[in-house]
Amino acid sequence: MLFFAGALGALGGAVGVIAMRNPLYSVLALIVHLFSLAVLFLLLSSAFLAAAQVVVYAGAVMVLYVFVVAYVGGDQESAWEPIPGQQLLAPLLGIALFVELAIAVLGSSLVALGTEGPNVAPGFGDPAAIGTLLLERFLVAFEASSILLLLAAVGAVVLAGRRTGVAVNAPGAASASASTGTPRASEPGEADADAGAAALGGSS
Amino acid sequence: MSTEWYIVLSSLLFATGAMGILIRRSPVVILLCLELMLNAGNLALIAFSRMVGNQEGQVFALIVMVIAACEVVVGLGLIVAIFRRRLPLDVDELRELRG
């Protein structure tokens, strides 16, 4: 029964992600989805992954999403459709994909698919077991993933965090503040405050 | 609950994510749908690992989580960069690189 609760939550969250108009609501639906998946992971006796799912995914990654959505703003998608009938074709393709996957899985003559798997020891999937595997057998993959995380963090800072990226846009920003009617020749220290005030005035 | 239930649920979630990528046009929502697909893959990996009675599938799922985190970080960085350059946040309008 717990499986059906988890499955319902996961499916509802997934449908919510693609059905919500506002991206912020999509992010919240994804959080529901991730929590339900953590319940399913617990049912599959992988306690460490369930904890990692809740802490890392639903905790950290989703906070990142919420910040970016709040920064970018949840604007509505335009009704312009470059491919005619895309909204109609996409669900058909999705259903076809599901049917194909189901045929591929259920049509494979795996006998063990109908079982729950063998009885496992109580320590199956707990942090100690996963940590031992990760640091002994899969050490190379562990180190490679840590290097990949470092590269991704550096790349994100280079992409999004450079001040020169703002300086490139400075003429546009200046013209924008001029168009809002606050032409104030001020010291450089006040320029940021003026821009912020102009942005606030523009948004309100 | 037998393994096939989990696998069917996983393929359903994967198809939902793929559908979302095809339907939606906001890059943020497309990233969210990618998360859906990666998580469906994770669920299948863990279900199979339980079916075989081997913990190594869980390590695979953990590595997939790391990859997903990297992809999110780079994707959100791109979205912020696009937003700062005042380009439209719509994957159909960002077609300058199209051949």
PDB file of C-alpha atoms in Angstrom:
ATOM      1  CA  MET A   1       0.000   0.000   0.000  1.00  0.00           C
ATOM      2  CA  LEU A   2       2.874   2.307   0.733  1.00  0.00           C
ATOM      3  CA  PHE A   3       4.057   1.634  -2.804  1.00  0.00           C
ATOM      4  CA  PHE A   4       0.814   2.942  -4.266  1.00  0.00           C
ATOM      5  CA  ALA A   5       0.986   6.059  -2.120  1.00  0.00           C
ATOM      6  CA  GLY A   6       4.542   6.692  -3.268  1.00  0.00           C
ATOM      7  CA  ALA A   7       3.748   5.918  -6.887  1.00  0.00           C
ATOM      8  CA  LEU A   8       0.734   8.226  -6.822  1.00  0.00           C
ATOM      9  CA  GLY A   9       2.804  11.021  -5.335  1.00  0.00           C
ATOM     10  CA  ALA A  10       5.599  10.527  -7.847  1.00  0.00           C
ATOM     11  CA  LEU A  11       3.234  10.460 -10.815  1.00  0.00           C
ATOM     12  CA  GLY A  12       1.209  13.399  -9.553  1.00  0.00           C
ATOM     13  CA  GLY A  13       4.380  15.394  -9.019  1.00  0.00           C
ATOM     14  CA  ALA A  14       5.618  14.528 -12.494  1.00  0.00           C
ATOM     15  CA  VAL A  15       2.355  15.529 -14.131  1.00  0.00           C
ATOM     16  CA  GLY A  16       2.328  18.683 -12.027  1.00  0.00           C
ATOM     17  CA  VAL A  17       5.783  19.630 -13.288  1.00  0.00           C
ATOM     18  CA  ILE A  18       4.689  19.623 -16.913  1.00  0.00           C
ATOM     19  CA  ALA A  19       1.163  20.934 -16.361  1.00  0.00           C
ATOM     20  CA  MET A  20       1.822  23.989 -14.173  1.00  0.00           C
ATOM     21  CA  ARG A  21       2.000  27.291 -16.002  1.00  0.00           C
ATOM     22  CA  ASN A  22       4.139  29.025 -13.395  1.00  0.00           C
ATOM     23  CA  PRO A  23       7.693  27.599 -13.173  1.00  0.00           C
ATOM     24  CA  LEU A  24       7.694  28.100  -9.402  1.00  0.00           C
ATOM     25  CA  TYR A  25       4.762  25.706  -9.053  1.00  0.00           C
ATOM     26  CA  SER A  26       6.607  23.267 -11.306  1.00  0.00           C
ATOM     27  CA  VAL A  27       9.545  23.346  -8.909  1.00  0.00           C
ATOM     28  CA  LEU A  28       7.231  22.720  -5.951  1.00  0.00           C
ATOM     29  CA  ALA A  29       5.622  19.788  -7.789  1.00  0.00           C
ATOM     30  CA  LEU A  30       9.087  18.372  -8.418  1.00  0.00           C
ATOM     31  CA  ILE A  31       9.773  18.534  -4.676  1.00  0.00           C
ATOM     32  CA  VAL A  32       6.635  16.424  -4.062  1.00  0.00           C
ATOM     33  CA  HIS A  33       7.864  14.016  -6.732  1.00  0.00           C
ATOM     34  CA  LEU A  34      11.294  13.720  -5.122  1.00  0.00           C
ATOM     35  CA  PHE A  35       9.877  13.046  -1.665  1.00  0.00           C
ATOM     36  CA  SER A  36       7.619  10.312  -3.045  1.00  0.00           C
ATOM     37  CA  LEU A  37      10.591   8.782  -4.830  1.00  0.00           C
ATOM     38  CA  ALA A  38      12.493   8.781  -1.539  1.00  0.00           C
ATOM     39  CA  VAL A  39       9.651   6.748  -0.025  1.00  0.00           C
ATOM     40  CA  LEU A  40       9.961   4.267  -2.898  1.00  0.00           C
ATOM     41  CA  PHE A  41      13.717   4.082  -2.381  1.00  0.00           C
ATOM     42  CA  LEU A  42      13.104   3.228   1.274  1.00  0.00           C
ATOM     43  CA  LEU A  43      10.716   0.470   0.190  1.00  0.00           C
ATOM     44  CA  LEU A  44      13.488  -0.882  -2.020  1.00  0.00           C
ATOM     45  CA  SER A  45      15.721  -1.028   1.093  1.00  0.00           C
ATOM     46  CA  SER A  46      18.141   1.664   0.019  1.00  0.00           C
ATOM     47  CA  ALA A  47      18.133   3.920   3.059  1.00  0.00           C
ATOM     48  CA  PHE A  48      21.211   5.926   2.180  1.00  0.00           C
ATOM     49  CA  LEU A  49      19.922   6.868  -1.266  1.00  0.00           C
ATOM     50  CA  ALA A  50      16.583   7.921   0.188  1.00  0.00           C
ATOM     51  CA  ALA A  51      18.366  10.196   2.635  1.00  0.00           C
ATOM     52  CA  ALA A  52      20.603  11.563  -0.113  1.00  0.00           C
ATOM     53  CA  GLN A  53      17.553  12.167  -2.285  1.00  0.00           C
ATOM     54  CA  VAL A  54      15.810  14.195   0.398  1.00  0.00           C
ATOM     55  CA  VAL A  55      18.850  16.109   1.600  1.00  0.00           C
ATOM     56  CA  VAL A  56      20.697  16.746  -1.656  1.00  0.00           C
ATOM     57  CA  TYR A  57      17.898  16.858  -4.205  1.00  0.00           C
ATOM     58  CA  ALA A  58      14.856  18.121  -2.401  1.00  0.00           C
ATOM     59  CA  GLY A  59      17.024  20.228  -0.133  1.00  0.00           C
ATOM     60  CA  ALA A  60      19.921  21.738  -2.025  1.00  0.00           C
ATOM     61  CA  VAL A  61      19.203  21.416  -5.736  1.00  0.00           C
ATOM     62  CA  MET A  62      15.630  22.591  -5.399  1.00  0.00           C
ATOM     63  CA  VAL A  63      16.718  25.649  -3.427  1.00  0.00           C
ATOM     64  CA  LEU A  64      18.959  26.470  -6.396  1.00  0.00           C
ATOM     65  CA  TYR A  65      15.960  26.129  -8.709  1.00  0.00           C
ATOM     66  CA  VAL A  66      13.786  28.309  -6.511  1.00  0.00           C
ATOM     67  CA  PHE A  67      16.447  31.021  -6.435  1.00  0.00           C
ATOM     68  CA  VAL A  68      16.875  30.990 -10.205  1.00  0.00           C
ATOM     69  CA  VAL A  69      13.129  31.018 -10.832  1.00  0.00           C
ATOM     70  CA  ALA A  70      12.779  33.937  -8.429  1.00  0.00           C
ATOM     71  CA  TYR A  71      15.630  35.750 -10.187  1.00  0.00           C
ATOM     72  CA  VAL A  72      14.493  35.076 -13.724  1.00  0.00           C
ATOM     73  CA  GLY A  73      10.823  35.487 -12.971  1.00  0.00           C
ATOM     74  CA  GLY A  74       7.985  33.217 -13.908  1.00  0.00           C
ATOM     75  CA  ASP A  75       6.906  34.715 -17.185  1.00  0.00           C
ATOM     76  CA  GLN A  76       4.215  33.096 -19.248  1.00  0.00           C
ATOM     77  CA  GLU A  77       5.157  31.129 -22.314  1.00  0.00           C
ATOM     78  CA  SER A  78       4.136  32.691 -25.577  1.00  0.00           C
ATOM     79  CA  ALA A  79       1.357  31.057 -27.528  1.00  0.00           C
ATOM     80  CA  TRP A  80       3.462  31.097 -30.668  1.00  0.00           C
ATOM     81  CA  GLU A  81       3.962  27.568 -31.925  1.00  0.00           C
ATOM     82  CA  PRO A  82       6.759  26.983 -34.450  1.00  0.00           C
ATOM     83  CA  ILE A  83       5.756  23.394 -35.139  1.00  0.00           C
ATOM     84  CA  PRO A  84       2.033  23.142 -35.809  1.00  0.00           C
ATOM     85  CA  GLY A  85       0.334  20.536 -33.675  1.00  0.00           C
ATOM     86  CA  GLN A  86       3.244  20.214 -31.275  1.00  0.00           C
ATOM     87  CA  GLN A  87       0.999  20.235 -28.212  1.00  0.00           C
ATOM     88  CA  LEU A  88      -0.922  17.359 -29.741  1.00  0.00           C
ATOM     89  CA  LEU A  89       1.966  15.334 -31.079  1.00  0.00           C
ATOM     90  CA  ALA A  90       4.035  15.435 -27.894  1.00  0.00           C
ATOM     91  CA  PRO A  91       1.594  13.436 -25.708  1.00  0.00           C
ATOM     92  CA  LEU A  92       1.226  10.881 -28.487  1.00  0.00           C
ATOM     93  CA  LEU A  93       5.002  10.498 -28.648  1.00  0.00           C
ATOM     94  CA  GLY A  94       5.173  10.206 -24.863  1.00  0.00           C
ATOM     95  CA  ILE A  95       2.540   7.477 -24.823  1.00  0.00           C
ATOM     96  CA  ALA A  96       4.351   5.677 -27.627  1.00  0.00           C
ATOM     97  CA  LEU A  97       7.581   5.862 -25.634  1.00  0.00           C
ATOM     98  CA  PHE A  98       5.882   4.410 -22.562  1.00  0.00           C
ATOM     99  CA  VAL A  99       4.334   1.570 -24.560  1.00  0.00           C
ATOM    100  CA  GLU A 100       7.671   0.804 -26.110  1.00  0.00           C
ATOM    101  CA  LEU A 101       9.446   0.777 -22.740  1.00  0.00           C
ATOM    102  CA  ALA A 102       6.750  -1.415 -21.223  1.00  0.00           C
ATOM    103  CA  ILE A 103       6.989  -3.868 -24.092  1.00  0.00           C
ATOM    104  CA  ALA A 104      10.769  -3.903 -23.800  1.00  0.00           C
ATOM    105  CA  VAL A 105      10.717  -4.576 -20.056  1.00  0.00           C
ATOM    106  CA  LEU A 106       7.763  -6.907 -19.725  1.00  0.00           C
ATOM    107  CA  GLY A 107       8.550  -8.688 -22.962  1.00  0.00           C
ATOM    108  CA  SER A 108      12.035  -9.543 -21.754  1.00  0.00           C
ATOM    109  CA  SER A 109      11.877 -13.022 -20.320  1.00  0.00           C
ATOM    110  CA  LEU A 110      13.416 -12.016 -16.999  1.00  0.00           C
ATOM    111  CA  VAL A 111      11.971 -14.459 -14.501  1.00  0.00           C
ATOM    112  CA  ALA A 112      13.058 -12.401 -11.529  1.00  0.00           C
ATOM    113  CA  LEU A 113      10.932  -9.441 -12.651  1.00  0.00           C
ATOM    114  CA  GLY A 114       7.870 -10.978 -11.052  1.00  0.00           C
ATOM    115  CA  THR A 115       9.586 -11.448  -7.703  1.00  0.00           C
ATOM    116  CA  GLU A 116      10.607  -9.091  -4.967  1.00  0.00           C
ATOM    117  CA  GLY A 117      14.202 -10.188  -5.168  1.00  0.00           C
ATOM    118  CA  PRO A 118      16.088 -12.277  -2.664  1.00  0.00           C
ATOM    119  CA  ASN A 119      15.909 -11.667   1.048  1.00  0.00           C
ATOM    120  CA  VAL A 120      18.688  -9.288   1.940  1.00  0.00           C
ATOM    121  CA  ALA A 121      20.632  -8.758   5.125  1.00  0.00           C
ATOM    122  CA  PRO A 122      19.527  -5.881   7.381  1.00  0.00           C
ATOM    123  CA  GLY A 123      22.564  -3.834   6.376  1.00  0.00           C
ATOM    124  CA  PHE A 124      21.583  -3.752   2.684  1.00  0.00           C
ATOM    125  CA  GLY A 125      21.953  -0.257   1.294  1.00  0.00           C
ATOM    126  CA  ASP A 126      22.808   1.489   4.536  1.00  0.00           C
ATOM    127  CA  PRO A 127      25.495   4.206   4.553  1.00  0.00           C
ATOM    128  CA  ALA A 128      28.255   1.889   5.731  1.00  0.00           C
ATOM    129  CA  ALA A 129      27.744  -0.595   2.900  1.00  0.00           C
ATOM    130  CA  ILE A 130      27.449   2.102   0.230  1.00  0.00           C
ATOM    131  CA  GLY A 131      30.472   3.942   1.599  1.00  0.00           C
ATOM    132  CA  THR A 132      32.570   0.787   1.568  1.00  0.00           C
ATOM    133  CA  LEU A 133      31.615   0.097  -2.030  1.00  0.00           C
ATOM    134  CA  LEU A 134      32.183   3.692  -3.067  1.00  0.00           C
ATOM    135  CA  LEU A 135      35.621   3.987  -1.509  1.00  0.00           C
ATOM    136  CA  GLU A 136      36.942   0.576  -2.448  1.00  0.00           C
ATOM    137  CA  ARG A 137      35.446  -0.873  -5.575  1.00  0.00           C
ATOM    138  CA  PHE A 138      34.249   2.342  -7.232  1.00  0.00           C
ATOM    139  CA  LEU A 139      37.016   4.663  -6.085  1.00  0.00           C
ATOM    140  CA  VAL A 140      37.845   5.832  -9.616  1.00  0.00           C
ATOM    141  CA  ALA A 141      34.240   6.722 -10.346  1.00  0.00           C
ATOM    142  CA  PHE A 142      34.009   8.513  -7.001  1.00  0.00           C
ATOM    143  CA  GLU A 143      37.084  10.639  -7.710  1.00  0.00           C
ATOM    144  CA  ALA A 144      35.964  11.316 -11.281  1.00  0.00           C
ATOM    145  CA  SER A 145      32.573  12.505 -10.070  1.00  0.00           C
ATOM    146  CA  SER A 146      34.213  14.807  -7.526  1.00  0.00           C
ATOM    147  CA  ILE A 147      36.362  16.344 -10.285  1.00  0.00           C
ATOM    148  CA  LEU A 148      33.244  16.693 -12.414  1.00  0.00           C
ATOM    149  CA  LEU A 149      31.445  18.521  -9.593  1.00  0.00           C
ATOM    150  CA  LEU A 150      34.375  20.901  -9.227  1.00  0.00           C
ATOM    151  CA  LEU A 151      34.417  21.567 -12.966  1.00  0.00           C
ATOM    152  CA  ALA A 152      30.675  22.176 -12.996  1.00  0.00           C
ATOM    153  CA  ALA A 153      30.921  24.637 -10.127  1.00  0.00           C
ATOM    154  CA  VAL A 154      33.753  26.538 -11.811  1.00  0.00           C
ATOM    155  CA  GLY A 155      31.876  26.495 -15.102  1.00  0.00           C
ATOM    156  CA  ALA A 156      28.724  27.856 -13.531  1.00  0.00           C
ATOM    157  CA  VAL A 157      30.671  30.680 -11.894  1.00  0.00           C
ATOM    158  CA  VAL A 158      32.318  31.518 -15.217  1.00  0.00           C
ATOM    159  CA  LEU A 159      28.987  31.395 -17.039  1.00  0.00           C
ATOM    160  CA  ALA A 160      26.811  33.315 -14.661  1.00  0.00           C
ATOM    161  CA  GLY A 161      28.858  35.065 -12.030  1.00  0.00           C
ATOM    162  CA  ARG A 162      31.302  37.283 -13.856  1.00  0.00           C
ATOM    163  CA  ARG A 163      30.996  40.991 -13.340  1.00  0.00           C
ATOM    164  CA  THR A 164      32.184  41.603 -16.895  1.00  0.00           C
ATOM    165  CA  GLY A 165      28.965  40.028 -18.048  1.00  0.00           C
ATOM    166  CA  VAL A 166      27.183  42.888 -16.342  1.00  0.00           C
ATOM    167  CA  ALA A 167      29.604  45.445 -17.742  1.00  0.00           C
ATOM    168  CA  VAL A 168      28.806  44.262 -21.268  1.00  0.00           C
ATOM    169  CA  ASN A 169      25.178  45.043 -20.575  1.00  0.00           C
ATOM    170  CA  ALA A 170      25.918  48.388 -18.950  1.00  0.00           C
ATOM    171  CA  PRO A 171      24.811  50.521 -21.966  1.00  0.00           C
ATOM    172  CA  GLY A 172      21.509  48.690 -22.075  1.00  0.00           C
ATOM    173  CA  ALA A 173      21.034  49.122 -18.346  1.00  0.00           C
ATOM    174  CA  ALA A 174      21.871  52.820 -18.573  1.00  0.00           C
ATOM    175  CA  SER A 175      19.389  53.375 -21.369  1.00  0.00           C
ATOM    176  CA  ALA A 176      16.779  51.415 -19.442  1.00  0.00           C
ATOM    177  CA  SER A 177      17.201  53.599 -16.358  1.00  0.00           C
ATOM    178  CA  ALA A 178      17.192  56.688 -18.559  1.00  0.00           C
ATOM    179  CA  SER A 179      13.940  55.613 -20.138  1.00  0.00           C
ATOM    180  CA  THR A 180      12.305  55.278 -16.745  1.00  0.00           C
ATOM    181  CA  GLY A 181      13.037  58.933 -16.183  1.00  0.00           C
ATOM    182  CA  THR A 182      15.694  58.978 -13.487  1.00  0.00           C
ATOM    183  CA  PRO A 183      18.566  60.793 -15.186  1.00  0.00           C
ATOM    184  CA  ARG A 184      20.741  61.439 -12.191  1.00  0.00           C
ATOM    185  CA  ALA A 185      24.446  62.090 -12.639  1.00  0.00           C
ATOM    186  CA  SER A 186      25.666  60.546  -9.442  1.00  0.00           C
ATOM    187  CA  GLU A 187      28.826  59.097  -8.012  1.00  0.00           C
ATOM    188  CA  PRO A 188      29.739  55.523  -8.952  1.00  0.00           C
ATOM    189  CA  GLY A 189      28.795  54.358  -5.462  1.00  0.00           C
ATOM    190  CA  GLU A 190      25.227  55.479  -5.940  1.00  0.00           C
ATOM    191  CA  ALA A 191      24.854  54.009  -9.390  1.00  0.00           C
ATOM    192  CA  ASP A 192      23.916  50.596  -8.067  1.00  0.00           C
ATOM    193  CA  ALA A 193      21.394  51.992  -5.645  1.00  0.00           C
ATOM    194  CA  ASP A 194      19.850  54.068  -8.426  1.00  0.00           C
ATOM    195  CA  ALA A 195      19.636  51.052 -10.700  1.00  0.00           C
ATOM    196  CA  GLY A 196      18.009  49.065  -7.912  1.00  0.00           C
ATOM    197  CA  ALA A 197      15.511  51.831  -7.251  1.00  0.00           C
ATOM    198  CA  ALA A 198      14.746  52.089 -10.938  1.00  0.00           C
ATOM    199  CA  ALA A 199      14.231  48.334 -11.148  1.00  0.00           C
ATOM    200  CA  LEU A 200      11.946  48.447  -8.133  1.00  0.00           C
ATOM    201  CA  GLY A 201       9.988  51.312  -9.607  1.00  0.00           C
ATOM    202  CA  GLY A 202       9.722  49.516 -12.911  1.00  0.00           C
ATOM    203  CA  SER A 203       8.478  46.308 -11.373  1.00  0.00           C
ATOM    204  CA  SER A 204       5.923  47.823  -9.012  1.00  0.00           C
TER     205      SER A 204
ATOM    206  CA  MET B   1       5.590  -5.377  -4.422  1.00  0.00           C
ATOM    207  CA  SER B   2       7.287  -7.154  -7.297  1.00  0.00           C
ATOM    208  CA  THR B   3       9.948  -5.494  -9.365  1.00  0.00           C
ATOM    209  CA  GLU B   4       7.859  -5.024 -12.488  1.00  0.00           C
ATOM    210  CA  TRP B   5       5.633  -2.496 -10.711  1.00  0.00           C
ATOM    211  CA  TYR B   6       8.644  -0.323 -10.053  1.00  0.00           C
ATOM    212  CA  ILE B   7       9.883  -0.726 -13.607  1.00  0.00           C
ATOM    213  CA  VAL B   8       6.512   0.189 -15.093  1.00  0.00           C
ATOM    214  CA  LEU B   9       6.304   3.212 -12.799  1.00  0.00           C
ATOM    215  CA  SER B  10       9.816   4.182 -13.813  1.00  0.00           C
ATOM    216  CA  SER B  11       9.016   3.988 -17.528  1.00  0.00           C
ATOM    217  CA  LEU B  12       5.833   5.971 -16.934  1.00  0.00           C
ATOM    218  CA  LEU B  13       7.830   8.701 -15.200  1.00  0.00           C
ATOM    219  CA  PHE B  14      10.406   8.662 -17.972  1.00  0.00           C
ATOM    220  CA  ALA B  15       7.718   9.052 -20.627  1.00  0.00           C
ATOM    221  CA  THR B  16       6.182  11.903 -18.629  1.00  0.00           C
ATOM    222  CA  GLY B  17       9.522  13.684 -18.512  1.00  0.00           C
ATOM    223  CA  ALA B  18      10.067  13.213 -22.230  1.00  0.00           C
ATOM    224  CA  MET B  19       6.576  14.537 -22.913  1.00  0.00           C
ATOM    225  CA  GLY B  20       7.307  17.584 -20.788  1.00  0.00           C
ATOM    226  CA  ILE B  21      10.487  18.310 -22.725  1.00  0.00           C
ATOM    227  CA  LEU B  22       8.533  18.147 -25.970  1.00  0.00           C
ATOM    228  CA  ILE B  23       5.658  20.304 -24.749  1.00  0.00           C
ATOM    229  CA  ARG B  24       7.198  23.048 -22.642  1.00  0.00           C
ATOM    230  CA  ARG B  25       9.381  25.828 -23.983  1.00  0.00           C
ATOM    231  CA  SER B  26      10.770  27.498 -20.886  1.00  0.00           C
ATOM    232  CA  PRO B  27      14.365  26.335 -20.274  1.00  0.00           C
ATOM    233  CA  VAL B  28      13.800  26.064 -16.521  1.00  0.00           C
ATOM    234  CA  VAL B  29      10.898  23.668 -16.968  1.00  0.00           C
ATOM    235  CA  ILE B  30      12.871  21.684 -19.523  1.00  0.00           C
ATOM    236  CA  LEU B  31      15.620  21.251 -16.927  1.00  0.00           C
ATOM    237  CA  LEU B  32      12.996  20.090 -14.439  1.00  0.00           C
ATOM    238  CA  CYS B  33      11.753  17.516 -16.950  1.00  0.00           C
ATOM    239  CA  LEU B  34      15.324  16.312 -17.415  1.00  0.00           C
ATOM    240  CA  GLU B  35      15.392  15.779 -13.659  1.00  0.00           C
ATOM    241  CA  LEU B  36      12.241  13.709 -13.981  1.00  0.00           C
ATOM    242  CA  MET B  37      13.871  11.481 -16.580  1.00  0.00           C
ATOM    243  CA  LEU B  38      17.070  11.072 -14.563  1.00  0.00           C
ATOM    244  CA  ASN B  39      15.075  10.167 -11.482  1.00  0.00           C
ATOM    245  CA  ALA B  40      13.092   7.596 -13.443  1.00  0.00           C
ATOM    246  CA  GLY B  41      16.400   6.046 -14.457  1.00  0.00           C
ATOM    247  CA  ASN B  42      17.493   6.081 -10.817  1.00  0.00           C
ATOM    248  CA  LEU B  43      14.330   4.309  -9.756  1.00  0.00           C
ATOM    249  CA  ALA B  44      14.889   1.594 -12.355  1.00  0.00           C
ATOM    250  CA  LEU B  45      18.511   1.185 -11.265  1.00  0.00           C
ATOM    251  CA  ILE B  46      17.546   0.790  -7.621  1.00  0.00           C
ATOM    252  CA  ALA B  47      14.677  -1.568  -8.391  1.00  0.00           C
ATOM    253  CA  PHE B  48      16.971  -3.788 -10.426  1.00  0.00           C
ATOM    254  CA  SER B  49      19.623  -3.642  -7.716  1.00  0.00           C
ATOM    255  CA  ARG B  50      17.029  -4.857  -5.216  1.00  0.00           C
ATOM    256  CA  MET B  51      15.887  -7.537  -7.630  1.00  0.00           C
ATOM    257  CA  VAL B  52      19.407  -8.904  -8.040  1.00  0.00           C
ATOM    258  CA  GLY B  53      20.227  -8.414  -4.382  1.00  0.00           C
ATOM    259  CA  ASN B  54      23.347  -6.434  -5.168  1.00  0.00           C
ATOM    260  CA  GLN B  55      24.179  -2.986  -3.839  1.00  0.00           C
ATOM    261  CA  GLU B  56      26.238  -1.860  -6.783  1.00  0.00           C
ATOM    262  CA  GLY B  57      23.193  -0.521  -8.595  1.00  0.00           C
ATOM    263  CA  GLN B  58      22.728   1.899  -5.730  1.00  0.00           C
ATOM    264  CA  VAL B  59      26.243   3.238  -6.265  1.00  0.00           C
ATOM    265  CA  PHE B  60      25.330   3.775  -9.924  1.00  0.00           C
ATOM    266  CA  ALA B  61      22.250   5.691  -8.824  1.00  0.00           C
ATOM    267  CA  LEU B  62      24.396   7.827  -6.537  1.00  0.00           C
ATOM    268  CA  ILE B  63      26.729   8.693  -9.415  1.00  0.00           C
ATOM    269  CA  VAL B  64      23.698   9.550 -11.545  1.00  0.00           C
ATOM    270  CA  MET B  65      22.620  11.964  -8.808  1.00  0.00           C
ATOM    271  CA  VAL B  66      26.029  13.634  -8.987  1.00  0.00           C
ATOM    272  CA  ILE B  67      25.733  13.961 -12.773  1.00  0.00           C
ATOM    273  CA  ALA B  68      22.259  15.428 -12.365  1.00  0.00           C
ATOM    274  CA  ALA B  69      23.570  17.996  -9.889  1.00  0.00           C
ATOM    275  CA  CYS B  70      26.334  19.017 -12.335  1.00  0.00           C
ATOM    276  CA  GLU B  71      23.849  19.317 -15.163  1.00  0.00           C
ATOM    277  CA  VAL B  72      21.563  21.468 -13.029  1.00  0.00           C
ATOM    278  CA  VAL B  73      24.384  23.775 -12.019  1.00  0.00           C
ATOM    279  CA  VAL B  74      25.591  24.333 -15.576  1.00  0.00           C
ATOM    280  CA  GLY B  75      22.058  24.621 -16.960  1.00  0.00           C
ATOM    281  CA  LEU B  76      20.981  27.166 -14.384  1.00  0.00           C
ATOM    282  CA  GLY B  77      24.194  29.096 -14.983  1.00  0.00           C
ATOM    283  CA  LEU B  78      23.327  29.220 -18.671  1.00  0.00           C
ATOM    284  CA  ILE B  79      19.797  30.397 -17.877  1.00  0.00           C
ATOM    285  CA  VAL B  80      21.107  33.181 -15.648  1.00  0.00           C
ATOM    286  CA  ALA B  81      23.588  34.198 -18.363  1.00  0.00           C
ATOM    287  CA  ILE B  82      20.795  34.264 -20.961  1.00  0.00           C
ATOM    288  CA  PHE B  83      18.638  36.327 -18.652  1.00  0.00           C
ATOM    289  CA  ARG B  84      21.422  38.818 -18.002  1.00  0.00           C
ATOM    290  CA  ARG B  85      21.931  39.376 -21.700  1.00  0.00           C
ATOM    291  CA  ARG B  86      18.218  40.148 -21.975  1.00  0.00           C
ATOM    292  CA  LEU B  87      17.595  37.366 -24.458  1.00  0.00           C
ATOM    293  CA  PRO B  88      14.202  35.685 -24.491  1.00  0.00           C
ATOM    294  CA  LEU B  89      13.940  32.669 -22.174  1.00  0.00           C
ATOM    295  CA  ASP B  90      12.252  30.477 -24.739  1.00  0.00           C
ATOM    296  CA  VAL B  91      13.981  27.582 -26.432  1.00  0.00           C
ATOM    297  CA  ASP B  92      12.159  28.207 -29.692  1.00  0.00           C
ATOM    298  CA  GLU B  93      13.352  31.773 -29.939  1.00  0.00           C
ATOM    299  CA  LEU B  94      16.980  30.984 -29.062  1.00  0.00           C
ATOM    300  CA  ARG B  95      17.740  29.598 -32.485  1.00  0.00           C
ATOM    301  CA  GLU B  96      20.821  31.523 -33.506  1.00  0.00           C
ATOM    302  CA  LEU B  97      23.008  28.425 -33.630  1.00  0.00           C
ATOM    303  CA  ARG B  98      20.552  26.563 -35.791  1.00  0.00           C
ATOM    304  CA  GLY B  99      21.905  25.590 -39.180  1.00  0.00           C
TER     305      GLY B  99
END
